[in-house]
PDB file of C-alpha atoms in Angstrom:
ATOM      1  CA  ASP M   1      63.761 132.751 120.726  1.00 36.00           C
ATOM      2  CA  GLY M   2      64.797 132.549 125.099  1.00 40.00           C
ATOM      3  CA  ALA M   3      64.712 130.585 127.996  1.00 40.00           C
ATOM      4  CA  CYS M   4      61.426 129.664 130.307  1.00 39.00           C
ATOM      5  CA  TYR M   5      62.075 130.192 133.976  1.00 39.00           C
ATOM      6  CA  SER M   6      58.960 129.179 136.411  1.00 37.00           C
ATOM      7  CA  SER M   7      58.840 130.140 139.946  1.00 38.00           C
ATOM      8  CA  THR M   8      56.652 130.792 142.451  1.00 36.00           C
ATOM      9  CA  TYR M   9      58.726 132.944 144.507  1.00 36.00           C
ATOM     10  CA  HIS M  10      57.816 131.014 147.778  1.00 34.00           C
ATOM     11  CA  THR M  11      61.015 129.144 147.422  1.00 36.00           C
ATOM     12  CA  ASN M  12      64.219 131.188 148.423  1.00 35.00           C
ATOM     13  CA  PHE M  13      66.528 128.974 147.170  1.00 34.00           C
ATOM     14  CA  MET M  14      69.066 132.017 145.847  1.00 39.00           C
ATOM     15  CA  LYS M  15      68.651 135.812 146.792  1.00 39.00           C
ATOM     16  CA  VAL M  16      70.168 136.939 144.329  1.00 42.00           C
ATOM     17  CA  PHE M  17      69.808 136.671 139.842  1.00 42.00           C
ATOM     18  CA  ILE M  18      72.389 138.717 137.968  1.00 41.00           C
ATOM     19  CA  ILE M  19      70.775 138.872 134.186  1.00 41.00           C
ATOM     20  CA  PRO M  20      73.837 139.957 131.805  1.00 38.00           C
ATOM     21  CA  PHE M  21      73.471 141.900 129.147  1.00 36.00           C
ATOM     22  CA  CYS M  22      71.561 138.972 126.679  1.00 37.00           C
ATOM     23  CA  LEU M  23      69.395 138.916 123.045  1.00 41.00           C
ATOM     24  CA  ILE M  24      66.442 138.450 124.781  1.00 44.00           C
ATOM     25  CA  ILE M  25      65.243 136.238 128.044  1.00 47.00           C
ATOM     26  CA  PHE M  26      61.058 135.143 128.684  1.00 47.00           C
ATOM     27  CA  PHE M  27      60.392 135.086 131.741  1.00 50.00           C
ATOM     28  CA  SER M  28      57.289 133.419 133.045  1.00 45.00           C
ATOM     29  CA  SER M  29      54.826 131.250 134.926  1.00 41.00           C
ATOM     30  CA  SER M  30      52.236 128.770 134.331  1.00 42.00           C
ATOM     31  CA  TYR M  31      48.772 129.781 133.781  1.00 44.00           C
ATOM     32  CA  ALA M  32      47.906 127.348 136.201  1.00 46.00           C
ATOM     33  CA  MET M  33      49.568 129.159 139.157  1.00 54.00           C
ATOM     34  CA  ASP M  34      47.685 131.311 141.271  1.00 62.00           C
ATOM     35  CA  ARG M  35      48.483 135.234 139.187  1.00 61.00           C
ATOM     36  CA  SER M  36      48.716 137.263 142.330  1.00 65.00           C
ATOM     37  CA  LYS M  37      51.666 134.864 143.369  1.00 69.00           C
ATOM     38  CA  VAL M  38      53.965 135.742 140.614  1.00 83.00           C
ATOM     39  CA  THR M  39      55.624 137.651 138.072  1.00 89.00           C
ATOM     40  CA  ARG M  40      56.303 138.344 134.774  1.00 92.00           C
ATOM     41  CA  PHE M  41      58.655 139.883 133.011  1.00 94.00           C
ATOM     42  CA  VAL M  42      60.887 139.871 129.362  1.00 94.00           C
ATOM     43  CA  ALA M  43      64.402 141.420 129.703  1.00 94.00           C
ATOM     44  CA  ILE M  44      66.043 142.592 125.916  1.00 92.00           C
ATOM     45  CA  GLY M  45      68.552 144.147 125.059  1.00 90.00           C
ATOM     46  CA  HIS M  46      71.160 145.660 121.715  1.00 89.00           C
ATOM     47  CA  LEU M  47      67.588 145.326 119.777  1.00 90.00           C
ATOM     48  CA  TYR M  48      69.787 148.346 117.638  1.00 87.00           C
ATOM     49  CA  PRO M  49      70.927 145.871 114.811  1.00 89.00           C
ATOM     50  CA  MET M  50      66.811 145.354 114.128  1.00 89.00           C
ATOM     51  CA  ILE M  51      65.088 148.389 115.845  1.00 89.00           C
ATOM     52  CA  ASP M  52      64.959 149.781 112.139  1.00 91.00           C
ATOM     53  CA  ASP M  53      63.444 146.233 110.655  1.00 92.00           C
ATOM     54  CA  LYS M  54      58.725 147.107 111.188  1.00 92.00           C
ATOM     55  CA  LYS M  55      58.376 143.474 109.913  1.00 94.00           C
ATOM     56  CA  ARG M  56      61.326 141.875 112.643  1.00 94.00           C
ATOM     57  CA  LEU M  57      59.940 144.500 116.083  1.00 92.00           C
ATOM     58  CA  GLU M  58      56.534 143.789 115.184  1.00 94.00           C
ATOM     59  CA  GLU M  59      57.271 140.102 115.396  1.00 94.00           C
ATOM     60  CA  LEU M  60      59.183 140.557 118.897  1.00 94.00           C
ATOM     61  CA  PHE M  61      56.724 142.772 120.016  1.00 96.00           C
ATOM     62  CA  LYS M  62      53.925 140.348 119.192  1.00 96.00           C
ATOM     63  CA  LYS M  63      56.495 137.276 121.203  1.00 95.00           C
ATOM     64  CA  ILE M  64      57.063 140.248 123.666  1.00 95.00           C
ATOM     65  CA  ASN M  65      53.373 140.693 124.534  1.00 97.00           C
ATOM     66  CA  SER M  66      52.316 136.713 123.878  1.00 95.00           C
ATOM     67  CA  HIS M  67      53.865 136.535 127.085  1.00 93.00           C
ATOM     68  CA  ASP M  68      51.755 138.854 129.358  1.00 94.00           C
ATOM     69  CA  PRO M  69      54.696 140.621 131.239  1.00 96.00           C
ATOM     70  CA  ASP M  70      54.093 142.689 134.242  1.00 95.00           C
ATOM     71  CA  TYR M  71      57.225 144.515 132.990  1.00 97.00           C
ATOM     72  CA  VAL M  72      59.562 144.470 130.555  1.00 97.00           C
ATOM     73  CA  PHE M  73      63.137 145.480 130.900  1.00 97.00           C
ATOM     74  CA  ILE M  74      65.044 147.149 127.867  1.00 95.00           C
ATOM     75  CA  LEU M  75      68.653 146.427 128.902  1.00 94.00           C
ATOM     76  CA  GLY M  76      70.754 149.076 126.480  1.00 90.00           C
ATOM     77  CA  ASP M  77      72.014 148.830 122.571  1.00 89.00           C
ATOM     78  CA  SER M  78      68.407 149.739 121.833  1.00 91.00           C
ATOM     79  CA  LYS M  79      68.736 153.204 120.975  1.00 90.00           C
ATOM     80  CA  LEU M  80      67.250 154.497 124.157  1.00 89.00           C
ATOM     81  CA  HIS M  81      68.907 157.934 123.657  1.00 90.00           C
ATOM     82  CA  LYS M  82      65.734 158.922 120.658  1.00 91.00           C
ATOM     83  CA  ILE M  83      62.253 159.901 121.501  1.00 93.00           C
ATOM     84  CA  LYS M  84      60.730 157.417 118.791  1.00 93.00           C
ATOM     85  CA  TYR M  85      61.947 153.883 120.144  1.00 93.00           C
ATOM     86  CA  LEU M  86      60.748 154.688 123.631  1.00 94.00           C
ATOM     87  CA  ASN M  87      57.617 155.605 122.458  1.00 94.00           C
ATOM     88  CA  GLU M  88      58.001 153.016 120.105  1.00 94.00           C
ATOM     89  CA  PHE M  89      58.535 150.103 123.164  1.00 94.00           C
ATOM     90  CA  LYS M  90      55.566 151.847 124.663  1.00 95.00           C
ATOM     91  CA  ASN M  91      53.192 152.033 122.568  1.00 96.00           C
ATOM     92  CA  ASN M  92      53.714 148.549 120.877  1.00 96.00           C
ATOM     93  CA  LEU M  93      53.908 146.414 124.290  1.00 96.00           C
ATOM     94  CA  LYS M  94      52.211 145.867 127.406  1.00 93.00           C
ATOM     95  CA  GLY M  95      53.434 145.998 130.575  1.00 95.00           C
ATOM     96  CA  GLU M  96      55.360 148.406 132.708  1.00 97.00           C
ATOM     97  CA  ILE M  97      59.200 149.432 130.466  1.00 97.00           C
ATOM     98  CA  TYR M  98      62.181 149.897 132.200  1.00 97.00           C
ATOM     99  CA  TYR M  99      65.240 150.870 130.996  1.00 95.00           C
ATOM    100  CA  SER M 100      69.041 150.236 131.677  1.00 94.00           C
ATOM    101  CA  PRO M 101      71.187 151.834 129.682  1.00 94.00           C
ATOM    102  CA  GLY M 102      73.648 150.535 127.546  1.00 91.00           C
ATOM    103  CA  ASN M 103      77.291 151.442 126.785  1.00 90.00           C
ATOM    104  CA  HIS M 104      76.274 153.284 122.758  1.00 88.00           C
ATOM    105  CA  GLU M 105      73.380 154.911 125.152  1.00 91.00           C
ATOM    106  CA  VAL M 106      76.030 156.528 127.834  1.00 90.00           C
ATOM    107  CA  LYS M 107      79.252 156.943 126.279  1.00 88.00           C
ATOM    108  CA  ARG M 108      77.731 158.970 122.857  1.00 91.00           C
ATOM    109  CA  PHE M 109      74.396 159.902 124.037  1.00 94.00           C
ATOM    110  CA  LYS M 110      74.337 160.330 127.916  1.00 93.00           C
ATOM    111  CA  SER M 111      72.300 163.920 127.943  1.00 94.00           C
ATOM    112  CA  ASP M 112      69.422 162.922 125.864  1.00 94.00           C
ATOM    113  CA  TYR M 113      69.253 159.361 127.545  1.00 93.00           C
ATOM    114  CA  GLU M 114      68.572 160.776 130.740  1.00 94.00           C
ATOM    115  CA  LYS M 115      66.419 163.694 129.109  1.00 94.00           C
ATOM    116  CA  ASN M 116      64.443 161.100 127.427  1.00 93.00           C
ATOM    117  CA  VAL M 117      64.773 157.806 130.132  1.00 95.00           C
ATOM    118  CA  GLY M 118      65.192 160.084 133.535  1.00 94.00           C
ATOM    119  CA  TYR M 119      67.260 157.641 134.837  1.00 95.00           C
ATOM    120  CA  LEU M 120      70.527 155.705 134.584  1.00 95.00           C
ATOM    121  CA  ASN M 121      70.331 153.632 137.669  1.00 96.00           C
ATOM    122  CA  ARG M 122      66.176 152.570 139.066  1.00 96.00           C
ATOM    123  CA  ILE M 123      65.087 150.245 141.533  1.00 96.00           C
ATOM    124  CA  VAL M 124      62.006 148.349 140.520  1.00 96.00           C
ATOM    125  CA  ASP M 125      59.982 146.756 143.956  1.00 95.00           C
ATOM    126  CA  ASP M 126      56.967 144.452 142.616  1.00 93.00           C
ATOM    127  CA  LYS M 127      55.098 142.365 145.649  1.00 88.00           C
ATOM    128  CA  ASN M 128      57.559 139.654 146.253  1.00 87.00           C
ATOM    129  CA  THR M 129      60.953 140.948 144.149  1.00 92.00           C
ATOM    130  CA  ARG M 130      62.438 144.150 143.642  1.00 94.00           C
ATOM    131  CA  PHE M 131      63.687 144.679 140.122  1.00 96.00           C
ATOM    132  CA  VAL M 132      67.613 146.945 140.444  1.00 95.00           C
ATOM    133  CA  LEU M 133      68.203 147.689 136.837  1.00 95.00           C
ATOM    134  CA  LEU M 134      72.039 149.444 136.756  1.00 93.00           C
ATOM    135  CA  ASN M 135      74.064 151.265 134.758  1.00 93.00           C
ATOM    136  CA  SER M 136      76.965 148.871 134.493  1.00 90.00           C
ATOM    137  CA  SER M 137      79.261 151.442 132.158  1.00 91.00           C
ATOM    138  CA  ASP M 138      79.210 153.620 135.701  1.00 91.00           C
ATOM    139  CA  SER M 139      82.440 153.928 137.871  1.00 90.00           C
ATOM    140  CA  LYS M 140      83.364 150.870 140.597  1.00 89.00           C
ATOM    141  CA  GLU M 141      82.511 152.923 143.077  1.00 92.00           C
ATOM    142  CA  ASN M 142      79.042 154.381 141.973  1.00 93.00           C
ATOM    143  CA  VAL M 143      77.428 151.062 141.489  1.00 91.00           C
ATOM    144  CA  GLN M 144      78.960 149.463 144.430  1.00 91.00           C
ATOM    145  CA  ASN M 145      77.244 152.249 146.395  1.00 93.00           C
ATOM    146  CA  PHE M 146      74.238 151.976 144.202  1.00 93.00           C
ATOM    147  CA  LEU M 147      74.415 148.019 144.877  1.00 91.00           C
ATOM    148  CA  LYS M 148      74.369 148.642 148.344  1.00 91.00           C
ATOM    149  CA  LYS M 149      71.052 150.572 148.367  1.00 85.00           C
ATOM    150  CA  GLY M 150      69.041 148.342 146.571  1.00 86.00           C
ATOM    151  CA  LEU M 151      70.367 144.994 148.128  1.00 91.00           C
ATOM    152  CA  ASN M 152      68.986 145.942 151.167  1.00 89.00           C
ATOM    153  CA  THR M 153      65.459 144.383 151.251  1.00 91.00           C
ATOM    154  CA  ASP M 154      63.999 140.845 152.035  1.00 91.00           C
ATOM    155  CA  LYS M 155      62.722 140.322 149.062  1.00 92.00           C
ATOM    156  CA  LEU M 156      64.369 138.252 145.887  1.00 91.00           C
ATOM    157  CA  ILE M 157      66.549 140.251 143.963  1.00 92.00           C
ATOM    158  CA  LEU M 158      67.486 140.673 140.163  1.00 93.00           C
ATOM    159  CA  ILE M 159      69.627 142.943 138.650  1.00 92.00           C
ATOM    160  CA  LEU M 160      69.212 143.979 135.282  1.00 93.00           C
ATOM    161  CA  THR M 161      71.989 145.232 134.031  1.00 91.00           C
ATOM    162  CA  HIS M 162      73.432 145.629 130.142  1.00 91.00           C
ATOM    163  CA  HIS M 163      77.094 144.880 130.881  1.00 85.00           C
ATOM    164  CA  ARG M 164      78.142 141.203 133.043  1.00 79.00           C
ATOM    165  CA  ILE M 165      79.070 143.147 135.713  1.00 71.00           C
ATOM    166  CA  TRP M 166      81.888 140.810 137.387  1.00 68.00           C
ATOM    167  CA  ASP M 167      84.388 141.407 134.126  1.00 63.00           C
ATOM    168  CA  ASP M 168      85.778 144.482 135.433  1.00 56.00           C
TER     169      ASP M 168
END
């Protein structure tokens, strides 16, 4: 299903985590920890092969919700250009939901994606964490410029994107 990661964010041994394209990753903390000191989130992407399979999608929503996430990040290639699927995520997932486009959304349906989601890149600040949602299909210059803004913080930084940005 996924990998689990626990942290109190008080130990800041690594400033930046880069989370590339993934099928599903669960990040959660132990229930024994003080919930005010942790952030729970799920990062998931590439849902288009299963998104029309109601049974599998319901099972996925149930699994995600069982982790009681503060945030759910959907990292592209999940039919994010169609409002029907955005509503499906909104109506069935716990936590705040944010998106990062995949190549399927921005290469063929960019205007629909932007209209429905409202952004291509986004910064989400939590109490101890900054999530940087990055359009990895953008030009190198645009990615670098956005990261210059996004990395300017003392918080733990997590970069969430559809593609591995170090390949190109």
